[in-house]
CSV table of N, CA and C in Angstrom, one decimal:
chain,number,residue,atom,x,y,z
A,2,UNK,N,-41.6,-78.3,25.4
A,2,UNK,CA,-41.5,-77.0,25.7
A,2,UNK,C,-40.0,-76.3,25.7
A,3,UNK,N,-39.0,-77.8,26.0
A,3,UNK,CA,-37.6,-76.7,26.1
A,3,UNK,C,-37.4,-76.6,25.2
A,4,UNK,N,-37.2,-77.3,24.4
A,4,UNK,CA,-36.9,-77.4,22.9
A,4,UNK,C,-37.1,-75.9,22.2
A,5,UNK,N,-38.2,-75.7,22.0
A,5,UNK,CA,-38.5,-74.4,21.7
A,5,UNK,C,-38.7,-73.1,22.2
A,6,UNK,N,-38.6,-73.1,23.6
A,6,UNK,CA,-37.6,-72.2,24.5
A,6,UNK,C,-36.3,-72.0,24.4
A,7,UNK,N,-35.6,-73.0,23.7
A,7,UNK,CA,-34.0,-72.6,23.2
A,7,UNK,C,-33.6,-72.7,22.4
A,8,UNK,N,-34.9,-72.4,21.0
A,8,UNK,CA,-35.2,-71.9,19.6
A,8,UNK,C,-35.2,-70.7,20.1
A,9,UNK,N,-36.1,-70.0,20.8
A,9,UNK,CA,-36.3,-68.9,20.7
A,9,UNK,C,-35.8,-68.0,22.0
A,10,UNK,N,-34.7,-68.6,22.8
A,10,UNK,CA,-33.6,-68.0,23.5
A,10,UNK,C,-32.5,-68.0,21.9
A,11,UNK,N,-31.9,-68.7,21.4
A,11,UNK,CA,-31.0,-69.1,20.6
A,11,UNK,C,-31.4,-68.1,19.7
A,12,UNK,N,-32.6,-67.8,19.2
A,12,UNK,CA,-32.8,-66.4,18.3
A,12,UNK,C,-32.2,-65.3,18.3
A,13,UNK,N,-32.6,-64.7,19.8
A,13,UNK,CA,-32.9,-63.5,20.7
A,13,UNK,C,-31.1,-63.3,20.6
A,14,UNK,N,-30.7,-64.1,20.9
A,14,UNK,CA,-28.7,-64.1,21.1
A,14,UNK,C,-28.4,-63.7,20.3
A,15,UNK,N,-28.9,-64.8,19.2
A,15,UNK,CA,-28.4,-64.5,17.7
A,15,UNK,C,-28.2,-63.4,17.3
A,16,UNK,N,-29.2,-62.4,17.5
A,16,UNK,CA,-29.7,-61.4,16.5
A,16,UNK,C,-28.8,-59.8,18.0
A,17,UNK,N,-28.6,-60.7,18.9
A,17,UNK,CA,-27.6,-59.5,19.3
A,17,UNK,C,-25.9,-59.7,19.2
A,18,UNK,N,-25.7,-60.9,18.8
A,18,UNK,CA,-24.3,-61.4,18.1
A,18,UNK,C,-24.1,-60.7,16.8
A,19,UNK,N,-25.5,-60.3,16.2
A,19,UNK,CA,-25.9,-59.3,14.8
A,19,UNK,C,-25.6,-58.5,15.1
A,20,UNK,N,-26.1,-57.8,16.1
A,20,UNK,CA,-25.8,-56.0,16.5
A,20,UNK,C,-24.1,-55.9,16.4
A,21,UNK,N,-23.5,-57.0,17.4
A,21,UNK,CA,-21.9,-56.3,16.7
A,21,UNK,C,-21.2,-56.8,15.5
A,22,UNK,N,-22.0,-58.2,14.8
A,22,UNK,CA,-21.1,-58.1,13.6
A,22,UNK,C,-21.7,-56.8,12.4
A,23,UNK,N,-22.9,-55.9,12.9
A,23,UNK,CA,-23.0,-54.9,11.8
A,23,UNK,C,-21.9,-53.7,12.3
A,24,UNK,N,-21.7,-53.9,13.4
A,24,UNK,CA,-20.3,-52.9,14.2
A,24,UNK,C,-18.8,-53.4,13.4
A,25,UNK,N,-19.1,-54.2,12.6
A,25,UNK,CA,-17.9,-54.6,12.0
A,25,UNK,C,-17.5,-54.3,10.9
A,26,UNK,N,-19.0,-54.6,10.4
A,26,UNK,CA,-19.3,-54.5,8.9
A,26,UNK,C,-19.4,-52.7,8.7
A,27,UNK,N,-19.4,-51.7,9.7
A,27,UNK,CA,-19.6,-50.3,9.6
A,27,UNK,C,-18.4,-49.6,10.0
A,28,UNK,N,-17.3,-50.7,10.3
A,28,UNK,CA,-15.7,-50.0,10.5
A,28,UNK,C,-14.7,-50.9,9.2
A,29,UNK,N,-16.0,-51.7,8.2
A,29,UNK,CA,-15.1,-52.1,7.2
A,29,UNK,C,-14.5,-53.4,7.4
A,30,UNK,N,-14.8,-54.2,8.1
A,30,UNK,CA,-14.0,-55.6,9.2
A,30,UNK,C,-14.8,-56.2,8.4
A,31,UNK,N,-14.6,-58.1,8.2
A,31,UNK,CA,-15.7,-58.5,7.8
A,31,UNK,C,-16.4,-59.3,8.8
A,32,UNK,N,-17.6,-58.5,8.4
A,32,UNK,CA,-18.8,-59.1,10.1
A,32,UNK,C,-19.5,-60.1,10.4
A,33,UNK,N,-18.4,-60.3,11.2
A,33,UNK,CA,-18.7,-61.2,12.4
A,33,UNK,C,-18.5,-60.7,14.0
A,34,UNK,N,-19.7,-61.2,14.3
A,34,UNK,CA,-19.9,-61.0,15.7
A,34,UNK,C,-20.1,-62.1,16.9
A,35,UNK,N,-20.0,-61.4,18.1
A,35,UNK,CA,-19.9,-62.8,19.1
A,35,UNK,C,-20.8,-62.2,20.3
A,36,UNK,N,-20.8,-63.0,21.3
A,36,UNK,CA,-21.6,-62.5,22.7
A,36,UNK,C,-21.8,-64.1,23.3
A,37,UNK,N,-21.3,-63.6,24.6
A,37,UNK,CA,-20.9,-65.0,25.6
A,37,UNK,C,-22.2,-64.7,26.9
A,38,UNK,N,-23.0,-65.8,26.7
A,38,UNK,CA,-23.7,-65.8,27.8
A,38,UNK,C,-23.6,-66.9,28.5
A,39,UNK,N,-24.3,-66.1,30.5
A,39,UNK,CA,-24.6,-67.8,31.0
A,39,UNK,C,-25.7,-68.9,31.2
A,40,UNK,N,-25.9,-69.4,31.9
A,40,UNK,CA,-27.3,-70.1,31.9
A,40,UNK,C,-28.5,-69.1,33.1
A,41,UNK,N,-27.9,-68.1,33.1
A,41,UNK,CA,-29.2,-67.5,33.7
A,41,UNK,C,-29.5,-66.1,32.5
A,42,UNK,N,-29.2,-66.6,31.7
A,42,UNK,CA,-29.6,-65.6,30.7
A,42,UNK,C,-29.1,-64.2,30.0
A,43,UNK,N,-27.5,-64.3,30.9
A,43,UNK,CA,-26.9,-62.8,30.8
A,43,UNK,C,-25.7,-62.5,30.5
A,44,UNK,N,-26.3,-61.9,29.1
A,44,UNK,CA,-24.5,-61.0,28.8
A,44,UNK,C,-23.5,-61.0,29.4
A,45,UNK,N,-22.2,-62.2,29.3
A,45,UNK,CA,-21.3,-61.7,29.7
A,45,UNK,C,-20.6,-61.0,29.2
A,46,UNK,N,-20.5,-61.0,27.8
A,46,UNK,CA,-19.4,-60.5,27.3
A,46,UNK,C,-19.9,-60.3,25.6
A,47,UNK,N,-19.6,-59.3,24.4
A,47,UNK,CA,-19.8,-58.8,23.0
A,47,UNK,C,-18.3,-58.2,22.5
A,48,UNK,N,-18.9,-58.7,21.3
A,48,UNK,CA,-17.3,-58.2,20.9
A,48,UNK,C,-17.3,-58.5,19.0
A,49,UNK,N,-16.7,-58.3,18.6
A,49,UNK,CA,-16.6,-58.6,17.0
A,49,UNK,C,-15.2,-58.3,16.6
A,50,UNK,N,-15.6,-58.8,15.6
A,50,UNK,CA,-13.9,-58.9,14.6
A,50,UNK,C,-13.2,-57.4,14.3
A,51,UNK,N,-12.1,-57.6,14.2
A,51,UNK,CA,-11.5,-56.2,14.9
A,51,UNK,C,-9.7,-56.7,14.0
A,52,UNK,N,-9.8,-57.6,13.3
A,52,UNK,CA,-8.8,-57.7,12.2
A,52,UNK,C,-7.6,-56.5,11.8
A,53,UNK,N,-8.8,-55.7,11.0
A,53,UNK,CA,-7.9,-55.1,10.3
A,53,UNK,C,-7.6,-54.2,11.1
A,54,UNK,N,-8.0,-53.3,11.4
A,54,UNK,CA,-7.8,-51.8,12.9
A,54,UNK,C,-7.1,-52.4,13.7
A,55,UNK,N,-6.9,-53.7,14.5
A,55,UNK,CA,-5.6,-54.2,15.4
A,55,UNK,C,-4.7,-54.8,14.2
A,56,UNK,N,-4.9,-55.0,13.2
A,56,UNK,CA,-4.1,-55.4,12.3
A,56,UNK,C,-3.0,-56.8,12.7
A,57,UNK,N,-3.8,-57.6,13.4
A,57,UNK,CA,-3.7,-59.0,14.2
A,57,UNK,C,-4.5,-59.9,13.4
A,58,UNK,N,-4.0,-60.9,13.1
A,58,UNK,CA,-5.2,-62.1,13.1
A,58,UNK,C,-5.6,-62.9,14.3
A,59,UNK,N,-5.1,-62.3,15.7
A,59,UNK,CA,-5.8,-62.5,16.3
A,59,UNK,C,-7.1,-62.0,17.1
A,60,UNK,N,-7.1,-60.8,16.1
A,60,UNK,CA,-8.5,-60.1,16.5
A,60,UNK,C,-10.2,-60.7,15.9
A,61,UNK,N,-10.1,-62.2,16.0
A,61,UNK,CA,-11.4,-62.7,15.9
A,61,UNK,C,-12.7,-62.5,16.6
A,62,UNK,N,-13.4,-62.2,16.4
A,62,UNK,CA,-14.5,-61.9,17.1
A,62,UNK,C,-14.3,-62.8,18.4
A,63,UNK,N,-14.3,-64.3,18.1
A,63,UNK,CA,-14.3,-65.1,18.8
A,63,UNK,C,-13.1,-64.9,20.1
A,64,UNK,N,-12.0,-64.5,19.5
A,64,UNK,CA,-11.6,-64.3,20.4
A,64,UNK,C,-11.4,-62.8,21.7
A,65,UNK,N,-11.9,-62.5,20.7
A,65,UNK,CA,-11.9,-61.3,22.2
A,65,UNK,C,-13.0,-61.2,22.8
A,66,UNK,N,-14.5,-61.7,22.3
A,66,UNK,CA,-15.4,-61.4,23.4
A,66,UNK,C,-14.3,-63.1,24.2
A,67,UNK,N,-13.9,-63.9,24.1
A,67,UNK,CA,-12.8,-64.7,25.2
A,67,UNK,C,-12.4,-63.7,26.1
A,68,UNK,N,-11.7,-63.4,25.7
A,68,UNK,CA,-10.7,-62.6,26.7
A,68,UNK,C,-11.5,-61.3,27.2
A,69,UNK,N,-13.1,-60.9,26.9
A,69,UNK,CA,-13.8,-59.8,27.5
A,69,UNK,C,-14.4,-60.6,28.6
A,70,UNK,N,-14.5,-61.9,28.3
A,70,UNK,CA,-15.1,-62.9,29.0
A,70,UNK,C,-14.1,-63.4,30.5
A,71,UNK,N,-13.0,-63.5,30.1
A,71,UNK,CA,-12.2,-63.9,30.9
A,71,UNK,C,-11.9,-62.8,31.8
A,72,UNK,N,-12.0,-61.6,31.7
A,72,UNK,CA,-11.4,-60.6,32.4
A,72,UNK,C,-12.4,-60.0,33.3
A,73,UNK,N,-14.0,-60.4,33.0
A,73,UNK,CA,-15.0,-59.9,33.6
A,73,UNK,C,-14.9,-61.2,34.4
A,74,UNK,N,-15.4,-62.1,34.4
A,74,UNK,CA,-15.2,-63.6,35.3
A,74,UNK,C,-14.0,-63.8,36.2
A,75,UNK,N,-13.0,-63.2,35.5
A,75,UNK,CA,-11.3,-63.0,36.3
A,75,UNK,C,-11.2,-65.0,36.7
A,76,UNK,N,-11.2,-65.7,35.4
A,76,UNK,CA,-11.3,-66.9,35.7
A,76,UNK,C,-10.9,-67.1,34.1
A,77,UNK,N,-10.0,-68.0,33.1
A,77,UNK,CA,-10.2,-68.7,31.9
A,77,UNK,C,-10.6,-69.9,31.6
A,78,UNK,N,-11.4,-70.4,32.7
A,78,UNK,CA,-12.1,-71.4,32.3
A,78,UNK,C,-13.7,-71.3,32.5
A,79,UNK,N,-14.5,-70.9,31.3
A,79,UNK,CA,-15.4,-70.4,30.9
A,79,UNK,C,-17.0,-71.4,30.9
A,80,UNK,N,-16.8,-72.5,32.1
A,80,UNK,CA,-17.5,-73.6,32.0
A,80,UNK,C,-19.0,-72.6,32.1
A,81,UNK,N,-19.8,-73.7,31.3
A,81,UNK,CA,-21.2,-73.6,31.7
A,81,UNK,C,-21.8,-72.2,30.5
A,82,UNK,N,-21.2,-71.8,30.1
A,82,UNK,CA,-21.2,-70.3,29.1
A,82,UNK,C,-21.2,-70.8,27.6
A,83,UNK,N,-22.8,-70.1,27.2
A,83,UNK,CA,-22.5,-70.7,25.7
A,83,UNK,C,-22.0,-69.5,24.9
A,84,UNK,N,-21.7,-69.8,23.5
A,84,UNK,CA,-20.9,-68.7,22.5
A,84,UNK,C,-22.3,-68.7,22.1
A,85,UNK,N,-22.5,-67.3,21.3
A,85,UNK,CA,-23.6,-67.2,19.8
A,85,UNK,C,-22.5,-66.1,19.0
A,86,UNK,N,-21.8,-66.8,17.4
A,86,UNK,CA,-21.3,-66.3,16.9
A,86,UNK,C,-22.1,-66.2,15.5
A,87,UNK,N,-21.2,-65.1,15.0
A,87,UNK,CA,-22.4,-65.3,13.5
A,87,UNK,C,-22.0,-65.9,12.1
A,88,UNK,N,-20.7,-67.0,12.7
A,88,UNK,CA,-20.2,-67.6,11.2
A,88,UNK,C,-19.4,-68.3,12.2
A,89,UNK,N,-19.6,-69.8,12.2
A,89,UNK,CA,-18.6,-70.8,12.6
A,89,UNK,C,-17.6,-70.5,12.4
A,90,UNK,N,-17.2,-71.0,13.7
A,90,UNK,CA,-15.4,-70.9,14.1
A,90,UNK,C,-14.8,-71.2,13.2
A,91,UNK,N,-12.9,-70.9,12.9
A,91,UNK,CA,-12.3,-70.9,12.4
A,91,UNK,C,-11.2,-71.9,13.4
A,92,UNK,N,-10.5,-72.8,12.9
A,92,UNK,CA,-9.7,-73.5,13.6
A,92,UNK,C,-8.9,-73.4,14.9
A,93,UNK,N,-8.6,-71.7,14.7
A,93,UNK,CA,-7.9,-71.2,15.8
A,93,UNK,C,-9.0,-71.2,16.9
A,94,UNK,N,-9.8,-70.5,16.3
A,94,UNK,CA,-11.3,-70.1,17.6
A,94,UNK,C,-11.4,-70.9,18.6
A,95,UNK,N,-11.8,-71.7,17.9
A,95,UNK,CA,-12.3,-73.4,17.7
A,95,UNK,C,-11.8,-74.0,18.7
A,96,UNK,N,-10.2,-74.2,19.0
A,96,UNK,CA,-9.3,-74.6,19.8
A,96,UNK,C,-9.4,-73.5,20.7
A,97,UNK,N,-9.4,-72.2,20.7
A,97,UNK,CA,-9.6,-71.5,21.9
A,97,UNK,C,-10.7,-71.9,23.2
A,98,UNK,N,-11.8,-71.9,22.4
A,98,UNK,CA,-12.9,-72.1,23.1
A,98,UNK,C,-13.2,-73.3,23.7
A,99,UNK,N,-12.8,-74.6,23.2
A,99,UNK,CA,-12.5,-75.6,23.5
A,99,UNK,C,-11.6,-75.6,24.9
A,100,UNK,N,-10.6,-75.1,25.0
A,100,UNK,CA,-9.7,-74.4,25.4
A,100,UNK,C,-10.2,-73.7,27.0
A,101,UNK,N,-10.7,-73.2,26.8
A,101,UNK,CA,-11.9,-72.1,27.5
A,101,UNK,C,-12.7,-73.0,28.7
A,102,UNK,N,-13.2,-74.6,27.9
A,102,UNK,CA,-14.2,-75.2,28.3
A,102,UNK,C,-15.4,-74.3,28.2
A,103,UNK,N,-15.6,-73.8,27.1
A,103,UNK,CA,-17.0,-72.8,26.6
A,103,UNK,C,-17.7,-74.2,26.4
A,104,UNK,N,-19.1,-74.4,27.1
A,104,UNK,CA,-20.3,-75.4,27.1
A,104,UNK,C,-20.7,-75.4,25.7
A,105,UNK,N,-21.5,-74.2,24.9
A,105,UNK,CA,-22.1,-74.6,24.0
A,105,UNK,C,-21.3,-73.3,22.8
A,106,UNK,N,-21.4,-73.8,21.7
A,106,UNK,CA,-21.3,-72.9,20.9
A,106,UNK,C,-22.6,-72.8,19.6
A,107,UNK,N,-22.7,-71.6,19.3
A,107,UNK,CA,-23.9,-71.5,18.4
A,107,UNK,C,-23.7,-70.7,17.1
A,108,UNK,N,-23.4,-71.1,16.1
A,108,UNK,CA,-23.2,-70.1,15.1
A,108,UNK,C,-24.7,-70.0,13.7
A,109,UNK,N,-24.5,-69.2,13.1
A,109,UNK,CA,-25.6,-68.6,12.4
A,109,UNK,C,-25.1,-69.0,10.6
A,110,UNK,N,-23.7,-68.8,10.8
A,110,UNK,CA,-23.8,-69.1,8.8
A,110,UNK,C,-22.3,-70.1,9.3
A,111,UNK,N,-22.7,-71.2,8.3
A,111,UNK,CA,-21.2,-71.7,7.8
A,111,UNK,C,-20.5,-70.8,6.6
A,112,UNK,N,-19.3,-71.5,7.2
A,112,UNK,CA,-18.2,-70.9,6.8
A,112,UNK,C,-17.4,-72.1,6.4
A,113,UNK,N,-17.7,-72.7,4.6
A,113,UNK,CA,-17.2,-73.5,4.0
A,113,UNK,C,-15.7,-73.2,3.3
A,114,UNK,N,-14.9,-72.6,3.9
A,114,UNK,CA,-13.9,-72.3,3.8
A,114,UNK,C,-12.9,-72.4,4.7
A,115,UNK,N,-13.2,-71.5,6.0
A,115,UNK,CA,-12.3,-72.0,7.2
A,115,UNK,C,-12.6,-72.4,8.1
A,116,UNK,N,-14.1,-72.7,8.3
A,116,UNK,CA,-14.6,-73.0,9.2
A,116,UNK,C,-14.1,-74.5,9.5
A,117,UNK,N,-13.9,-74.6,11.0
A,117,UNK,CA,-13.8,-75.5,11.6
A,117,UNK,C,-14.7,-76.9,11.8
A,118,UNK,N,-14.8,-77.4,11.5
A,118,UNK,CA,-15.5,-79.4,11.9
A,118,UNK,C,-14.8,-80.1,12.6
A,119,UNK,N,-15.5,-80.0,14.0
A,119,UNK,CA,-14.8,-80.9,14.6
A,119,UNK,C,-14.8,-82.9,14.2
A,120,UNK,N,-15.3,-83.2,13.7
A,120,UNK,CA,-15.2,-84.5,13.3
A,120,UNK,C,-14.0,-84.5,12.3
A,121,UNK,N,-13.4,-84.0,11.7
A,121,UNK,CA,-12.6,-83.6,11.2
A,121,UNK,C,-11.2,-83.3,11.7
A,122,UNK,N,-11.4,-83.1,12.6
A,122,UNK,CA,-9.9,-82.6,13.4
A,122,UNK,C,-9.6,-83.9,14.5
A,123,UNK,N,-8.8,-84.6,14.5
A,123,UNK,CA,-8.2,-85.8,15.3
A,123,UNK,C,-7.1,-84.7,16.2
A,124,UNK,N,-6.6,-83.9,16.0
A,124,UNK,CA,-6.2,-83.3,16.9
A,124,UNK,C,-6.1,-82.9,18.1
A,125,UNK,N,-7.6,-83.0,18.5
A,125,UNK,CA,-7.7,-82.5,19.8
A,125,UNK,C,-7.7,-83.4,21.0
A,126,UNK,N,-7.4,-84.8,20.7
A,126,UNK,CA,-7.3,-85.8,21.4
A,126,UNK,C,-7.7,-86.1,23.0
A,127,UNK,N,-6.1,-85.1,24.1
A,127,UNK,CA,-7.1,-85.2,25.0
A,127,UNK,C,-8.6,-84.5,25.2
A,128,UNK,N,-8.7,-83.5,24.4
A,128,UNK,CA,-9.9,-82.8,24.8
A,128,UNK,C,-11.2,-83.7,24.4
A,129,UNK,N,-11.1,-84.5,23.7
A,129,UNK,CA,-12.1,-85.0,23.1
A,129,UNK,C,-13.1,-84.9,24.0
A,130,UNK,N,-13.2,-85.7,25.2
A,130,UNK,CA,-14.4,-85.7,26.1
A,130,UNK,C,-15.0,-84.3,26.6
A,131,UNK,N,-14.6,-83.3,26.5
A,131,UNK,CA,-14.9,-82.0,27.1
A,131,UNK,C,-15.6,-81.0,25.9
A,132,UNK,N,-15.4,-82.0,24.5
A,132,UNK,CA,-15.9,-81.3,23.5
A,132,UNK,C,-17.0,-80.3,23.8
A,133,UNK,N,-17.7,-79.0,23.2
A,133,UNK,CA,-18.5,-78.4,23.7
A,133,UNK,C,-19.4,-78.7,22.7
A,134,UNK,N,-21.2,-78.5,23.1
A,134,UNK,CA,-21.9,-79.0,21.9
A,134,UNK,C,-21.8,-78.0,21.2
A,135,UNK,N,-21.9,-78.1,19.9
A,135,UNK,CA,-21.7,-77.1,18.9
A,135,UNK,C,-23.4,-77.3,17.7
A,136,UNK,N,-24.0,-76.3,17.7
A,136,UNK,CA,-25.3,-76.0,16.9
A,136,UNK,C,-25.3,-74.8,16.4
A,137,UNK,N,-25.5,-75.4,14.7
A,137,UNK,CA,-25.8,-74.3,13.8
A,137,UNK,C,-27.1,-73.9,13.3
A,138,UNK,N,-27.7,-72.5,13.4
A,138,UNK,CA,-28.6,-72.0,13.6
A,138,UNK,C,-28.3,-71.1,12.5
A,139,UNK,N,-29.0,-72.0,11.5
A,139,UNK,CA,-28.9,-71.0,10.2
A,139,UNK,C,-29.7,-69.0,10.4
A,140,UNK,N,-29.0,-68.2,10.0
A,140,UNK,CA,-29.7,-67.0,9.9
A,140,UNK,C,-29.3,-66.2,9.2
A,141,UNK,N,-30.5,-65.7,8.2
A,141,UNK,CA,-30.4,-65.1,6.9
A,141,UNK,C,-29.8,-63.9,6.8
A,142,UNK,N,-30.0,-62.8,8.1
A,142,UNK,CA,-29.3,-61.7,7.8
A,142,UNK,C,-27.8,-61.9,8.4
A,143,UNK,N,-27.5,-62.6,9.0
A,143,UNK,CA,-26.1,-63.0,9.0
A,143,UNK,C,-25.4,-63.6,7.8
A,144,UNK,N,-26.2,-64.2,7.0
A,144,UNK,CA,-25.4,-64.5,5.7
A,144,UNK,C,-25.4,-63.5,4.7
A,145,UNK,N,-26.3,-62.8,4.8
A,145,UNK,CA,-26.6,-61.6,4.2
A,145,UNK,C,-25.8,-60.3,4.3
A,146,UNK,N,-25.2,-60.2,5.4
A,146,UNK,CA,-24.8,-59.4,6.5
A,146,UNK,C,-23.1,-60.1,5.4
A,147,UNK,N,-22.6,-61.0,5.4
A,147,UNK,CA,-21.7,-61.0,4.7
A,147,UNK,C,-21.1,-61.0,3.5
A,148,UNK,N,-22.8,-61.4,2.5
A,148,UNK,CA,-22.3,-61.5,1.5
A,148,UNK,C,-22.0,-60.2,1.1
A,149,UNK,N,-22.9,-59.5,1.3
A,149,UNK,CA,-23.1,-58.0,1.3
A,149,UNK,C,-21.3,-57.3,1.5
A,150,UNK,N,-20.9,-57.3,2.6
A,150,UNK,CA,-19.5,-57.5,2.5
A,150,UNK,C,-18.5,-57.4,1.5
A,151,UNK,N,-18.8,-58.6,1.6
A,151,UNK,CA,-17.7,-58.8,0.6
A,151,UNK,C,-18.2,-58.6,-0.9
A,152,UNK,N,-19.2,-58.4,-1.3
A,152,UNK,CA,-19.3,-57.5,-2.9
A,152,UNK,C,-19.1,-55.9,-2.8
A,153,UNK,N,-19.3,-55.8,-1.7
A,153,UNK,CA,-18.6,-54.3,-1.1
A,153,UNK,C,-17.1,-54.5,-1.6
A,154,UNK,N,-16.3,-55.1,-1.4
A,154,UNK,CA,-15.0,-55.3,-1.1
A,154,UNK,C,-14.7,-55.7,-2.5
A,155,UNK,N,-15.4,-56.6,-3.5
A,155,UNK,CA,-14.7,-56.8,-4.7
A,155,UNK,C,-15.1,-54.8,-5.5
A,156,UNK,N,-15.9,-54.5,-5.1
A,156,UNK,CA,-16.5,-53.7,-5.9
A,156,UNK,C,-15.6,-52.7,-5.7
A,157,UNK,N,-14.8,-52.4,-4.4
A,157,UNK,CA,-14.2,-51.3,-4.0
A,157,UNK,C,-12.9,-51.7,-4.5
A,158,UNK,N,-12.3,-52.9,-4.9
A,158,UNK,CA,-11.4,-53.2,-5.4
A,158,UNK,C,-11.5,-53.6,-7.0
A,159,UNK,N,-12.1,-53.7,-7.3
A,159,UNK,CA,-12.4,-53.2,-8.6
A,159,UNK,C,-12.2,-51.8,-9.0
A,160,UNK,N,-13.1,-51.4,-8.8
A,160,UNK,CA,-12.7,-49.7,-9.3
A,160,UNK,C,-11.3,-49.0,-8.6
A,161,UNK,N,-10.5,-49.6,-7.8
A,161,UNK,CA,-9.1,-49.4,-7.0
A,161,UNK,C,-8.1,-49.4,-9.2
A,162,UNK,N,-8.1,-51.1,-9.0
A,162,UNK,CA,-7.6,-51.7,-10.2
A,162,UNK,C,-8.1,-51.0,-11.8
A,163,UNK,N,-9.3,-50.5,-12.0
A,163,UNK,CA,-9.7,-49.5,-12.7
A,163,UNK,C,-9.2,-48.6,-13.0
A,164,UNK,N,-8.5,-48.0,-12.4
A,164,UNK,CA,-8.0,-46.8,-12.3
A,164,UNK,C,-6.8,-45.8,-12.1
A,165,UNK,N,-6.2,-47.6,-12.6
A,165,UNK,CA,-4.9,-47.7,-13.0
A,165,UNK,C,-4.6,-48.0,-14.2
A,166,UNK,N,-5.7,-48.2,-15.0
A,166,UNK,CA,-5.4,-48.4,-16.3
A,166,UNK,C,-5.4,-47.7,-17.5
């Protein structure tokens, strides 16, 4: 019964992260959203990708939500918390999640280009014992939102390049 409840809860929170991803999509950002939830099921923080708006590679959804959770909790150690993110975290974000002591990472879509696979990284060294539990929960809506964003971006790029011919 517990596994079923976890899947039900995971789906619920992933939908909440997807709402954040849609906000990013509406702002012409890569549609990635993230939320952080405590053991009681309360959403501590929400954020979405803002790389273009903030003109910073540090404005990934995961880093934005970590900053908000840290500020709200008034501590940087985020033990016993779960992050739900709509795309597999990159190496930079995974490093920040591990250093933040996040207990569990649930993501909705694989990122074959930039996604961090902990099994392939030896540089986590001393953090090996405190690595978070990572779970992949495929979410078709999240994958479709990402696909639609990149189709839209290619169309815009093709339209603007054809006007210069």
